[in-house]
mmCIF file of C-alpha atoms and ligand atoms in Angstrom:
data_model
loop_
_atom_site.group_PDB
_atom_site.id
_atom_site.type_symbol
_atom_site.label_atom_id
_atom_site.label_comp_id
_atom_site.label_asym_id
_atom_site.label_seq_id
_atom_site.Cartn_x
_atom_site.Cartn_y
_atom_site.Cartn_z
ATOM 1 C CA UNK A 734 6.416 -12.366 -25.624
ATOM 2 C CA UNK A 735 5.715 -10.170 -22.725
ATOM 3 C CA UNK A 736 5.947 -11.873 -19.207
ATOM 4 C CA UNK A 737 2.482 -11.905 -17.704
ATOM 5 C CA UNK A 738 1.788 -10.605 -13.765
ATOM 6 C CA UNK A 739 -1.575 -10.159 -12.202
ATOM 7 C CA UNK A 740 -2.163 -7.478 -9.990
ATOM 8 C CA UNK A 741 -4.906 -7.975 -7.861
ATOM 9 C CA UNK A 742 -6.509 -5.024 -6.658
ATOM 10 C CA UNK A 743 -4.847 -2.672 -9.242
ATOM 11 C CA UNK A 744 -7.311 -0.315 -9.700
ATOM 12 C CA UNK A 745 -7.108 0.593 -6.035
ATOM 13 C CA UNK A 746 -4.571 3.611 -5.072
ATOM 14 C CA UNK A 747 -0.884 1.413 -4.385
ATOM 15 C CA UNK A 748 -2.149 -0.949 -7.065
ATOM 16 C CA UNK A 749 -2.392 1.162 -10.301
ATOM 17 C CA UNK A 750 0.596 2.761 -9.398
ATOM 18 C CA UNK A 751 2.271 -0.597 -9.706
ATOM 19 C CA UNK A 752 0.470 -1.240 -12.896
ATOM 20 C CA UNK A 753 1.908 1.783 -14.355
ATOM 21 C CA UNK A 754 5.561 1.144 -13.474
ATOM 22 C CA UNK A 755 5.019 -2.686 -14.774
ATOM 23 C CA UNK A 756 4.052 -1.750 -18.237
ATOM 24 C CA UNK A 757 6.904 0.838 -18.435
ATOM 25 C CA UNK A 758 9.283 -1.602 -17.704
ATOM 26 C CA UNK A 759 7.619 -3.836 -20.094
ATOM 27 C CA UNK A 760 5.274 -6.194 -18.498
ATOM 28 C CA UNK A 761 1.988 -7.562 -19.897
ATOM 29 C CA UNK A 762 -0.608 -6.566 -16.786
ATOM 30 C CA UNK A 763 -3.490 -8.373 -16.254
ATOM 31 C CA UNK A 764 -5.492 -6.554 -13.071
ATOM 32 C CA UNK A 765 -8.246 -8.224 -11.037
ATOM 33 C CA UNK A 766 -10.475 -5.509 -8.979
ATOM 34 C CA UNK A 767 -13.961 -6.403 -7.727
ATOM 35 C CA UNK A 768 -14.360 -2.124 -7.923
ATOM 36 C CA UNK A 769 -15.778 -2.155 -3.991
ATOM 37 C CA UNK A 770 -13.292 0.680 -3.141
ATOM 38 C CA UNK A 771 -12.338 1.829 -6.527
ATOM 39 C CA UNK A 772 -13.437 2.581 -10.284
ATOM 40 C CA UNK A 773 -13.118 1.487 -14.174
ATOM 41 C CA UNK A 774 -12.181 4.885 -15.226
ATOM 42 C CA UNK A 775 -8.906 4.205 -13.052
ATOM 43 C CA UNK A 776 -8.557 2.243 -16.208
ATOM 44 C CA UNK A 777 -8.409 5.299 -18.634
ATOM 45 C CA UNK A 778 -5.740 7.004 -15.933
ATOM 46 C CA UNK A 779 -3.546 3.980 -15.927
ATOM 47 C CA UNK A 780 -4.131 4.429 -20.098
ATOM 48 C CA UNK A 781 -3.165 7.830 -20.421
ATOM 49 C CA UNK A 782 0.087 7.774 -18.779
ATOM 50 C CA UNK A 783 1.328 4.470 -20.319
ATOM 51 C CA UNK A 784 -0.709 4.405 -23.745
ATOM 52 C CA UNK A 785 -1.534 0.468 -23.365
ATOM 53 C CA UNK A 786 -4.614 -0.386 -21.657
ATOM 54 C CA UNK A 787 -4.171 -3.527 -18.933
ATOM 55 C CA UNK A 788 -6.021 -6.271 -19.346
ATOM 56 C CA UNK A 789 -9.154 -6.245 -16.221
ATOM 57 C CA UNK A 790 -11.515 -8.993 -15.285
ATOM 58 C CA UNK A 791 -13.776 -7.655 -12.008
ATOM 59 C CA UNK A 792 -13.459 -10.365 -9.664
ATOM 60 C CA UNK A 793 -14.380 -10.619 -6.616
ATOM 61 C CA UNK A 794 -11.396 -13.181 -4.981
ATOM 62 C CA UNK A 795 -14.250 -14.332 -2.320
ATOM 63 C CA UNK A 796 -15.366 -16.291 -5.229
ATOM 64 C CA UNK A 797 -13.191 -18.889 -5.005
ATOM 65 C CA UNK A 798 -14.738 -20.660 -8.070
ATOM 66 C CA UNK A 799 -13.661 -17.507 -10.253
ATOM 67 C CA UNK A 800 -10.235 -17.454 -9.069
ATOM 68 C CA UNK A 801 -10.404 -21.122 -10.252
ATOM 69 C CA UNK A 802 -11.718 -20.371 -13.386
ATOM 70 C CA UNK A 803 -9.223 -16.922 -13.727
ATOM 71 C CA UNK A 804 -6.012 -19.253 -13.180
ATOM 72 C CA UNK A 805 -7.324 -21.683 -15.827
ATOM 73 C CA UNK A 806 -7.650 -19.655 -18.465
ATOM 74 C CA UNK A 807 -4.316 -17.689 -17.128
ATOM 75 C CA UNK A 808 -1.838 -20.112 -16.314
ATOM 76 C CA UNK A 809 1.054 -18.225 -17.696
ATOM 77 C CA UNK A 810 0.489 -15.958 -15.066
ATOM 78 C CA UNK A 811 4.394 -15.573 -14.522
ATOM 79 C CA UNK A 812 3.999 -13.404 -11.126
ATOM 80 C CA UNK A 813 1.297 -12.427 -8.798
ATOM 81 C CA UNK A 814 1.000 -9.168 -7.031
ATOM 82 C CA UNK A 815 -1.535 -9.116 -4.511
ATOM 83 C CA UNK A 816 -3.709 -6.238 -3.357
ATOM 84 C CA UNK A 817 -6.829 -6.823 -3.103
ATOM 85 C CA UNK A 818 -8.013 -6.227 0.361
ATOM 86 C CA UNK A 819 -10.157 -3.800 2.558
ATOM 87 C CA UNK A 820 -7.775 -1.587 4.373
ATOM 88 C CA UNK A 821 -9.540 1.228 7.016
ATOM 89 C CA UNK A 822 -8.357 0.284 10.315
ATOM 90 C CA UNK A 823 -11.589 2.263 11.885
ATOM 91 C CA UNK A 824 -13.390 -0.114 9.882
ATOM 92 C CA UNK A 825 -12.285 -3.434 10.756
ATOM 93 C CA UNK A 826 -12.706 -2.721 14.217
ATOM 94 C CA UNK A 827 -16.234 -2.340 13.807
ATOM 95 C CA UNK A 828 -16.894 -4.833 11.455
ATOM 96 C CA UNK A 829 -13.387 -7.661 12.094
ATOM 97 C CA UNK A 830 -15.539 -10.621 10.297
ATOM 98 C CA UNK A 831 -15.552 -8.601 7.276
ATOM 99 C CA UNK A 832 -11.788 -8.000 7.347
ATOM 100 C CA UNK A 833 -10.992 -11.329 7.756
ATOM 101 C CA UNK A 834 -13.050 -12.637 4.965
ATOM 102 C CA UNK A 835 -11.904 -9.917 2.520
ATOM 103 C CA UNK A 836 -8.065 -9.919 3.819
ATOM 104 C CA UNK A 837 -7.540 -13.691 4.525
ATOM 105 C CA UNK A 838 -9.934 -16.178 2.294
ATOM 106 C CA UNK A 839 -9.011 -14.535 -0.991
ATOM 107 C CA UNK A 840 -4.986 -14.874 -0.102
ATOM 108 C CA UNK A 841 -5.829 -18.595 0.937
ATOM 109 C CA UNK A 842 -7.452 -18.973 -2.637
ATOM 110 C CA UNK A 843 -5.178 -17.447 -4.350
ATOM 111 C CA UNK A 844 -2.035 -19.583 -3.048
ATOM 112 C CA UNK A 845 -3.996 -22.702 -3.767
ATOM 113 C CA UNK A 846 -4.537 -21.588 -7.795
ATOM 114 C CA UNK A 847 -0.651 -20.251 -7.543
ATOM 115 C CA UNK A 848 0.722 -23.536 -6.263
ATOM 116 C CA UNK A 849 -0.966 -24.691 -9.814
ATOM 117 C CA UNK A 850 1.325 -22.729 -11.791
ATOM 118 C CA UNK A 851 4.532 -23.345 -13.368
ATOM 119 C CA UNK A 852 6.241 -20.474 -12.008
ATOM 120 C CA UNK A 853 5.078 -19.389 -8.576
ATOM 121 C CA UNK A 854 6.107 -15.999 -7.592
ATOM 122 C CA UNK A 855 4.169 -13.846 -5.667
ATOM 123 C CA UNK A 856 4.292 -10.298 -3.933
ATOM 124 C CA UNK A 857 2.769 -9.471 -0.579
ATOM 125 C CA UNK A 858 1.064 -5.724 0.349
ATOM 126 C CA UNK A 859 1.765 -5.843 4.424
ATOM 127 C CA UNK A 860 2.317 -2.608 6.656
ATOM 128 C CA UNK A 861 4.439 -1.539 9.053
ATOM 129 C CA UNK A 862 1.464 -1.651 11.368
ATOM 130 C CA UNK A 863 3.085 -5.380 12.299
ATOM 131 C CA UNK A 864 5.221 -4.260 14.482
ATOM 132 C CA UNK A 865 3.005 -2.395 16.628
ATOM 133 C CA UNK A 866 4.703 -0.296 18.909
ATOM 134 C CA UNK A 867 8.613 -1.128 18.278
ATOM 135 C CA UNK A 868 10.736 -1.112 21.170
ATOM 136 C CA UNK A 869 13.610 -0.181 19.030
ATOM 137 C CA UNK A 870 13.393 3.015 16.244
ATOM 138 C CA UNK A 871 14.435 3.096 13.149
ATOM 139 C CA UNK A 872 12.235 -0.439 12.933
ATOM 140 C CA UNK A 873 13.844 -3.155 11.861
ATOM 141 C CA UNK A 874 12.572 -5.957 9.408
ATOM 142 C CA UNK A 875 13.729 -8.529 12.887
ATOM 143 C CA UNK A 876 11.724 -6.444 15.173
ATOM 144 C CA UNK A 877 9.797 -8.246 16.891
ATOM 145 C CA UNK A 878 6.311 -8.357 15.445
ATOM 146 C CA UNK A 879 3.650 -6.940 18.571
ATOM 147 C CA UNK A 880 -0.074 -7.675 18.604
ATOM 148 C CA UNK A 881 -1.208 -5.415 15.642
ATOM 149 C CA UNK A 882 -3.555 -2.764 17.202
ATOM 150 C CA UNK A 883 -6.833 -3.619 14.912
ATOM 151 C CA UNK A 884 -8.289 -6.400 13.045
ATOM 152 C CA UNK A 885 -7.278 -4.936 9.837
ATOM 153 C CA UNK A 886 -3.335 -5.255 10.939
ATOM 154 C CA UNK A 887 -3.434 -8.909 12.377
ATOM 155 C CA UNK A 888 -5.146 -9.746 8.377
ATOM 156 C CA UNK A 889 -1.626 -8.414 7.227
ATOM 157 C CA UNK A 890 0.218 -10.403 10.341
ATOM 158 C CA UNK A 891 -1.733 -13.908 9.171
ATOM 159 C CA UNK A 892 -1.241 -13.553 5.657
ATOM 160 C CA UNK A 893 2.504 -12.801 5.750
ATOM 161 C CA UNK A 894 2.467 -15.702 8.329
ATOM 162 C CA UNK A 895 0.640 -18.194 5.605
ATOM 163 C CA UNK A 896 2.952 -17.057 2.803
ATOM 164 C CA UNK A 897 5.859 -18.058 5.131
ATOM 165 C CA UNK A 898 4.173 -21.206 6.483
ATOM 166 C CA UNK A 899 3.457 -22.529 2.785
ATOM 167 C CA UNK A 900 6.999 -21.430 1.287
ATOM 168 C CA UNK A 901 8.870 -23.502 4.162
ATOM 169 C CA UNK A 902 6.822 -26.745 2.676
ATOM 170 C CA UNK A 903 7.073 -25.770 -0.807
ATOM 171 C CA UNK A 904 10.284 -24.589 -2.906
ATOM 172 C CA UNK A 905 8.506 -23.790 -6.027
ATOM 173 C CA UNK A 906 6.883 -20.996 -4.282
ATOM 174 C CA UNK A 907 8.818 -17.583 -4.036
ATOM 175 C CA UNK A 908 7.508 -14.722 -2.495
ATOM 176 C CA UNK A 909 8.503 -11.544 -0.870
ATOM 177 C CA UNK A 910 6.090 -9.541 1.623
ATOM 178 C CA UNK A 911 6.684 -5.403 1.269
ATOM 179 C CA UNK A 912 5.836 -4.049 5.082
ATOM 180 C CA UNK A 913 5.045 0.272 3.745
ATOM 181 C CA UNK A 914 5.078 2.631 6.078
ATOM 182 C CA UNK A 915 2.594 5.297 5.261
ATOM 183 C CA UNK A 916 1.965 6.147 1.631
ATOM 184 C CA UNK A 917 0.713 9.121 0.574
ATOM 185 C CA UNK A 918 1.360 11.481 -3.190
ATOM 186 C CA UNK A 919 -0.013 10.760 -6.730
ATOM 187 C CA UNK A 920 1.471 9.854 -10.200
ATOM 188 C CA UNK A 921 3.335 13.639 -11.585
ATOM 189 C CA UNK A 922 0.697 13.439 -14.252
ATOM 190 C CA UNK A 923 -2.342 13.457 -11.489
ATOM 191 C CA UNK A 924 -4.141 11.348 -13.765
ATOM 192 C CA UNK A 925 -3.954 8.280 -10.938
ATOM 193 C CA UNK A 926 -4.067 8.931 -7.440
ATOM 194 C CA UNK A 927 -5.861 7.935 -4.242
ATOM 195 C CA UNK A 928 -9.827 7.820 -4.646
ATOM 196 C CA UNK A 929 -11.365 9.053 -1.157
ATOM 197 C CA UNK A 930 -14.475 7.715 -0.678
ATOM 198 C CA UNK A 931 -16.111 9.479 2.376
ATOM 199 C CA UNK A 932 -14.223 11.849 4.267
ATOM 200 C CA UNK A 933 -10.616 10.131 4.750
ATOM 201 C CA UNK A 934 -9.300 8.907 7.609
ATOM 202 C CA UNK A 935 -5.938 9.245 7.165
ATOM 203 C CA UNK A 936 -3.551 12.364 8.101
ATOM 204 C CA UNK A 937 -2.959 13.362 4.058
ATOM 205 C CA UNK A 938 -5.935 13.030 2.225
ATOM 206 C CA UNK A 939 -7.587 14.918 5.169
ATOM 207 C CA UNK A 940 -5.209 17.566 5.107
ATOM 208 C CA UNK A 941 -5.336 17.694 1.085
ATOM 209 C CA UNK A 942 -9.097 18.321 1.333
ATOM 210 C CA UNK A 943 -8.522 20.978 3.747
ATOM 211 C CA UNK A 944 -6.570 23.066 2.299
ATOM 212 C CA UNK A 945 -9.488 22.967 -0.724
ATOM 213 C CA UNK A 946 -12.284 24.100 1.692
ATOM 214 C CA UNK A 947 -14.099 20.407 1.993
ATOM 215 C CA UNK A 948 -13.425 20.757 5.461
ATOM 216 C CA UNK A 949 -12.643 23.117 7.718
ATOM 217 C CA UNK A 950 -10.182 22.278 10.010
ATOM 218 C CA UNK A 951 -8.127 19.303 10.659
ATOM 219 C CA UNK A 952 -8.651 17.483 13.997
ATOM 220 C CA UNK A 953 -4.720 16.402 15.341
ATOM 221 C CA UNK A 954 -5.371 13.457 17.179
ATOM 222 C CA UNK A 955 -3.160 14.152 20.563
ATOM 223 C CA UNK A 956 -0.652 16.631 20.756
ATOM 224 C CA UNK A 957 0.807 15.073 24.539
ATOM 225 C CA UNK A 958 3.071 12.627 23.382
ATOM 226 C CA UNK A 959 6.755 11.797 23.769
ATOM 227 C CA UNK A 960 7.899 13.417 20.572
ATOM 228 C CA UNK A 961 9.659 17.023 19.971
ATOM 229 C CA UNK A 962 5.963 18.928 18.793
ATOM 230 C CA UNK A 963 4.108 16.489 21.318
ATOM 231 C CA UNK A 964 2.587 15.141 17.892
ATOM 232 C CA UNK A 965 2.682 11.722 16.331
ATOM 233 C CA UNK A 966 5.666 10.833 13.958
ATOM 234 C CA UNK A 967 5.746 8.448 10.514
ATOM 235 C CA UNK A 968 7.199 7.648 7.481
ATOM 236 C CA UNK A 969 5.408 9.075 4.345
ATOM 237 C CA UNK A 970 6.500 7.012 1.439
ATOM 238 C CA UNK A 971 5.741 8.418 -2.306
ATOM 239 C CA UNK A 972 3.326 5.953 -3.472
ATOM 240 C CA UNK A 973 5.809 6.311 -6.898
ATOM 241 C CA UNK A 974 8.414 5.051 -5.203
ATOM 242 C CA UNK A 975 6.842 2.155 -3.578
ATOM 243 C CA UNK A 976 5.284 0.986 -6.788
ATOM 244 C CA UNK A 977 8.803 0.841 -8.003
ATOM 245 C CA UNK A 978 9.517 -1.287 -5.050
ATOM 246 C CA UNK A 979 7.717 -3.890 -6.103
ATOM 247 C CA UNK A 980 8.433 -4.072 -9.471
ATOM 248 C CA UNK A 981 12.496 -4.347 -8.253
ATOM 249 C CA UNK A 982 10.827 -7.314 -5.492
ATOM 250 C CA UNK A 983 9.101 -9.214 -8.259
ATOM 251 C CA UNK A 984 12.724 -8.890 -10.798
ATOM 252 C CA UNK A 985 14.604 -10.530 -7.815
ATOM 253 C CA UNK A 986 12.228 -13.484 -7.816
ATOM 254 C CA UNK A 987 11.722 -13.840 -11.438
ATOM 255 C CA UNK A 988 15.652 -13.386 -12.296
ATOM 256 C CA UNK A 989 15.608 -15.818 -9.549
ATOM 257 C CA UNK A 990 18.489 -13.443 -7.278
ATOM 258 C CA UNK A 991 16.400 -14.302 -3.974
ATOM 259 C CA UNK A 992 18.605 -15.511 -1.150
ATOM 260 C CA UNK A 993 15.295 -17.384 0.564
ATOM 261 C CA UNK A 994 12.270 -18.584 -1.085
ATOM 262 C CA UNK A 995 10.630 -16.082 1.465
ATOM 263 C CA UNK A 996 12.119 -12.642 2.079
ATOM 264 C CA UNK A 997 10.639 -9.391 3.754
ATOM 265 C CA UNK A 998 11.884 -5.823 3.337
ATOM 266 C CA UNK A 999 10.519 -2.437 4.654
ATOM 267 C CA UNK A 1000 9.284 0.024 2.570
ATOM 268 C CA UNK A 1001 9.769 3.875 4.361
ATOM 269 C CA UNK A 1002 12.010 6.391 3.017
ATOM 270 C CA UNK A 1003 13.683 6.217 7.190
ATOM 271 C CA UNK A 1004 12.936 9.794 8.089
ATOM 272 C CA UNK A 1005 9.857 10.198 10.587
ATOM 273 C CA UNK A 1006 7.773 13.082 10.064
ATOM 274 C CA UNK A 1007 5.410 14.528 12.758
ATOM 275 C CA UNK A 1008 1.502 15.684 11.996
ATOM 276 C CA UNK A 1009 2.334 19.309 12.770
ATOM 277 C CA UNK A 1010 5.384 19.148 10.166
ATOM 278 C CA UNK A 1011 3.224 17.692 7.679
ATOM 279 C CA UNK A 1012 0.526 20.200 7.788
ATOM 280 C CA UNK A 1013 3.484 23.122 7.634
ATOM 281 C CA UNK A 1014 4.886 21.559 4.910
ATOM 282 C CA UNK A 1015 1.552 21.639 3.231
ATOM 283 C CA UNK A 1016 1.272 24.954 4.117
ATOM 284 C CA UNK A 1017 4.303 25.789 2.591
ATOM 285 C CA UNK A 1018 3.865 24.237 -1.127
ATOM 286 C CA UNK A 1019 0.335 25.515 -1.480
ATOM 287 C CA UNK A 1020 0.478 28.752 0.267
ATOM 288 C CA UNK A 1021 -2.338 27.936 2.055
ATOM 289 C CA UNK A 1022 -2.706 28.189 5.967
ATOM 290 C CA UNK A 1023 -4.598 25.246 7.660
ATOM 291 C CA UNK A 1024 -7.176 25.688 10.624
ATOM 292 C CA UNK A 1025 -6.344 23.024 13.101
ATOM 293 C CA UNK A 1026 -7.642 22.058 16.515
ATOM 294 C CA UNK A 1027 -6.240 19.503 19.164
ATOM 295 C CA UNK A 1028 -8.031 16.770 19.990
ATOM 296 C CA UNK A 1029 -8.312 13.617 22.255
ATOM 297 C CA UNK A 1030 -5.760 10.812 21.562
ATOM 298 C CA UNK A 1031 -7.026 8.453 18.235
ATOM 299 C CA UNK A 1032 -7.537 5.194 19.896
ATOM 300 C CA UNK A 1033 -4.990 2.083 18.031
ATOM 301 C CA UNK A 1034 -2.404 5.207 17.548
ATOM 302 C CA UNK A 1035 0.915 4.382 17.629
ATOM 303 C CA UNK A 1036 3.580 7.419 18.824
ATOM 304 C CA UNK A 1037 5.989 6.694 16.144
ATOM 305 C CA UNK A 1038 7.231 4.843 13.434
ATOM 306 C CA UNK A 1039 9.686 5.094 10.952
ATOM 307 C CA UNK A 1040 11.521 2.765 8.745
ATOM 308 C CA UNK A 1041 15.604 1.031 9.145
ATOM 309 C CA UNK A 1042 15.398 0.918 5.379
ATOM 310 C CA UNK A 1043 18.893 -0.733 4.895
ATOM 311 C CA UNK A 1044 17.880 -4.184 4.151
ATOM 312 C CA UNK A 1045 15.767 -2.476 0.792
ATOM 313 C CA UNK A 1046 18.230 -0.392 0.076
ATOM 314 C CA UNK A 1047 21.418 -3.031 0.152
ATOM 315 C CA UNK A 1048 19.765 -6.209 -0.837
ATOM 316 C CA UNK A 1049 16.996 -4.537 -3.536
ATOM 317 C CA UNK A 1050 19.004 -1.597 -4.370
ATOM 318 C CA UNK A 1051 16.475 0.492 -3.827
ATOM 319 C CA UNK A 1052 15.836 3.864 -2.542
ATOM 320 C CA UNK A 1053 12.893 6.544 -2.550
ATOM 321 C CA UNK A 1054 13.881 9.125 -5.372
ATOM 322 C CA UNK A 1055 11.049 11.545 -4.086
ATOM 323 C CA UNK A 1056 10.872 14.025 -1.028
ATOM 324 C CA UNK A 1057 7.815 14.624 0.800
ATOM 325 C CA UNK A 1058 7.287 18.000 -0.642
ATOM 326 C CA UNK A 1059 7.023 16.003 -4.201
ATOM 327 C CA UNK A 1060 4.549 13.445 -2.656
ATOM 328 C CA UNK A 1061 2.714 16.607 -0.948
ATOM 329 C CA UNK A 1062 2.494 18.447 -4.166
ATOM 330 C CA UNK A 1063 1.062 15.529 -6.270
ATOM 331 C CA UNK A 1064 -1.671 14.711 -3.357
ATOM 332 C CA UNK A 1065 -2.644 18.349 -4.177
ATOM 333 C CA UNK A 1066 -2.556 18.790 -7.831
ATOM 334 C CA UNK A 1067 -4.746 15.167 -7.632
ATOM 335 C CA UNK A 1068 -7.087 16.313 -5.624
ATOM 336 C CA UNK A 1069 -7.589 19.812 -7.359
ATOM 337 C CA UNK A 1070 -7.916 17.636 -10.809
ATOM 338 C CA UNK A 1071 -10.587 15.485 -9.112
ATOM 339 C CA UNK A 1072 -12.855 18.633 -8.348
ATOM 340 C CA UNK A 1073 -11.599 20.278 -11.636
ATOM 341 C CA UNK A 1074 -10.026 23.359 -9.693
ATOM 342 C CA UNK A 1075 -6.561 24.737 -11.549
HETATM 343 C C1 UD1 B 1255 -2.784 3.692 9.141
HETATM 344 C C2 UD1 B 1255 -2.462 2.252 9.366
HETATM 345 C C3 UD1 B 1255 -1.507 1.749 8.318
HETATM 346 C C4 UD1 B 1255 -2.009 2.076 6.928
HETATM 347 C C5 UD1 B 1255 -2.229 3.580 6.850
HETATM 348 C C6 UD1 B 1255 -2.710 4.007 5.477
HETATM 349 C C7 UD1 B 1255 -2.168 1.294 11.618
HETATM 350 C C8 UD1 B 1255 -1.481 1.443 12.941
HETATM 351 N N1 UD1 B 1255 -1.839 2.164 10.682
HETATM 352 O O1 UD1 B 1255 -1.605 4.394 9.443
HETATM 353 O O2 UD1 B 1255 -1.359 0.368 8.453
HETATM 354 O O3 UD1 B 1255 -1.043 1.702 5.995
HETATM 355 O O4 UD1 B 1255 -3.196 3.939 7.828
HETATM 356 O O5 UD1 B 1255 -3.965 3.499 5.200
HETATM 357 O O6 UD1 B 1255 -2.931 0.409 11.461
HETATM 358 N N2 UD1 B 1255 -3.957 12.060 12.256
HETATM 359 C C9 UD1 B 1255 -4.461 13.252 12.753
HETATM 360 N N3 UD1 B 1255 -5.611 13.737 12.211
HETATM 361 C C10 UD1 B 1255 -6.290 13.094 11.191
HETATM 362 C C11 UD1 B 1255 -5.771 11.873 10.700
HETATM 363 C C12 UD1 B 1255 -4.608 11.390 11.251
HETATM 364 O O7 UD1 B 1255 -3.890 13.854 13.671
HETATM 365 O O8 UD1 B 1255 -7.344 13.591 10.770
HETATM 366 C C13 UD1 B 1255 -2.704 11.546 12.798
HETATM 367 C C14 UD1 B 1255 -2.838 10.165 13.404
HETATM 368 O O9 UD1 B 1255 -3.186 10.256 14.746
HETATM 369 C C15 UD1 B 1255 -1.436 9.612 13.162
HETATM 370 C C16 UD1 B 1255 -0.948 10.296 11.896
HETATM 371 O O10 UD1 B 1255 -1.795 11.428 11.728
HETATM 372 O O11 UD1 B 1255 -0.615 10.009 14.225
HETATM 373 C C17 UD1 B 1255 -1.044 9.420 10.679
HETATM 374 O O12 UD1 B 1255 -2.339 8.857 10.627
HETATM 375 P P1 UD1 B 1255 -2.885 8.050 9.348
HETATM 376 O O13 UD1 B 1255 -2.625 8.833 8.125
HETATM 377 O O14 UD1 B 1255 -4.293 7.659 9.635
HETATM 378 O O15 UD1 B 1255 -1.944 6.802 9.258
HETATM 379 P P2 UD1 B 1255 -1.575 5.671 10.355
HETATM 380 O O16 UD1 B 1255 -2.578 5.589 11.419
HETATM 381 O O17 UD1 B 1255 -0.159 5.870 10.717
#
């Protein structure tokens, strides 16, 4: 008998990566999506690449009386790996009502069905953008966590705060919260990758679809900061790698080798890379040169962040395999596949 894990939001971009690297190591997926930022056909990707279609029930986890009825007819559910949320910063400060009711109800839900279970093991999606701006670079997991610069990053702040709260009262409950950095790239087969709906707002995609013609040029938001190009810095992590994150994070709880019944680790490869590197290092695997133009400061930006990434890499034994050129190159080949280009 295959051991059964949910992954909630696993048709979205992180998620069906982790679906993939589940059923290779030989899980039995079940996904929950409610398809508001993603597709079925994500279904047919995840297929192709492992030959064994996931089980998928579209959910919607606001609906507390279908999570209900999900963990009743589930209830050897033997880990939880939870997704499902709206994630555009821009957008939750615009709209923070519906980022706290999509990022915060579900998770509440969800830990009330989990507490149910006989095994209660659970993986957190939570970003770097925690911390804020840290004092103190390469951040570390004890940095301490700053007022998150939108709506969207205090929904990551409260739920790792609830996960935390509820594992001090109860034992059963094991969890682990993943903090990623930025992560950008595709599966090697482009067959899964990140869906852009609308023009992106994030540095990657935008670049990606520049270099096809969408658009054309990229705006670099401030070009006056402390840094050595007077551009922002970050840590691009291969989404590849971080979905085998997760997988290792979920074996440590269900092999039962966790030290604390709640644990946090970063997920960055360590090395910060500025905006102007990444669109030269574009430039270099596709041969293409980028128009760009400098503009105002991005409001919320942080100047940089990048990842201590020795409590992962000691206590998880694990380490990103893949460069950025790799996660650049598999952005690219994704996108061309998407508009059909060779
Ligand atoms: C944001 C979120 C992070 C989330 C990530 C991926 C914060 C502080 N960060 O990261 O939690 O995981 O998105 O969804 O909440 N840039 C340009 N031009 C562009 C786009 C971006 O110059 O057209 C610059 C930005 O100013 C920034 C860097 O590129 O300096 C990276 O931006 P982006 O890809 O949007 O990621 P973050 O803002 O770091």
């Amino acid at each position: 008998m295959k051991t059964k894990i949910l992954v909630t939001g696993g048709l979205g971009y992180i998620g069906s990566h982790v679906v993939v690297e589940l059923q290779s190591q030989g899980f039995e997926v079940i996904i929950i999506d409610d398809l508001s930022n993603s597709s079925e056909n994500v279904l047919d990707g995840i297929y192709s690449i492992s030959k064994i279609k996931p089980l998928f029930e579209k959910i919607d986890l606001k609906d507390r009386k279908s999570v209900v009825k999900f963990f009743k007819n589930h209830s050897d559910v033997k880990g939880v790996i939870h997704f499902a949320a709206s994630k555009s910063v821009e957008e939750s400060t615009i709209n923070p009502l519906k980022y706290y009711k999509n990022n915060v109800n579900p998770l509440i839900y969800l830990l009330h069905e989990i507490g149910k279970l006989s095994v209660q093991k659970l993986i957190f999606s939570s970003s770097c953008t925690v911390y804020g701006q840290a004092d103190i670079l390469p951040i570390k997991e004890n940095s301490t966590l700053k007022e998150p610069e939108s709506p969207y990053g205090f929904t990551k702040k409260i739920g790792e705060k609830i996960i935390k709260d509820l594992c001090a009262v109860n034992n059963t409950l094991n969890s682990v919260s993943l903090r990623y950095f930025n992560p950008i790239g595709a599966h090697k087969s482009a067959n899964i990758g990140e869906l852009t709906i609308g023009t992106p707002q994030n540095l990657v995609p935008f670049v990606i679809q520049t270099g096809i013609g969408i658009h054309e040029k990229i705006s670099i938001f401030g070009k006056d900061y402390s840094t050595p190009d007077g551009t922002c810095i970050r840590d691009y992590i291969h989404v590849v790698d971080l979905a085998k994150a997760h997988v290792i994070a979920l074996k440590r709880l269900l092999e039962e080798n966790n030290i604390e019944n709640y644990e946090v680790y970063n997920i960055g490869t360590g090395k910060g890379y500025s905006v102007m590197e990444i669109i030269s290092a574009f430039e270099e695997i596709s041969g293409i040169k980028l128009n760009y133009s400098i503009k105002e400061r991005r409001k919320g930006d942080i100047m940089s962040a990048y990842a201590d990434t020795k409590k992962a890499n000691l206590i998880l034994n694990w380490k990103p395999e893949l460069t950025l050129k790799d996660a650049l190159s598999s952005a690219w080949k994704w996108e061309k596949k998407q508009l059909k280009l060779k």
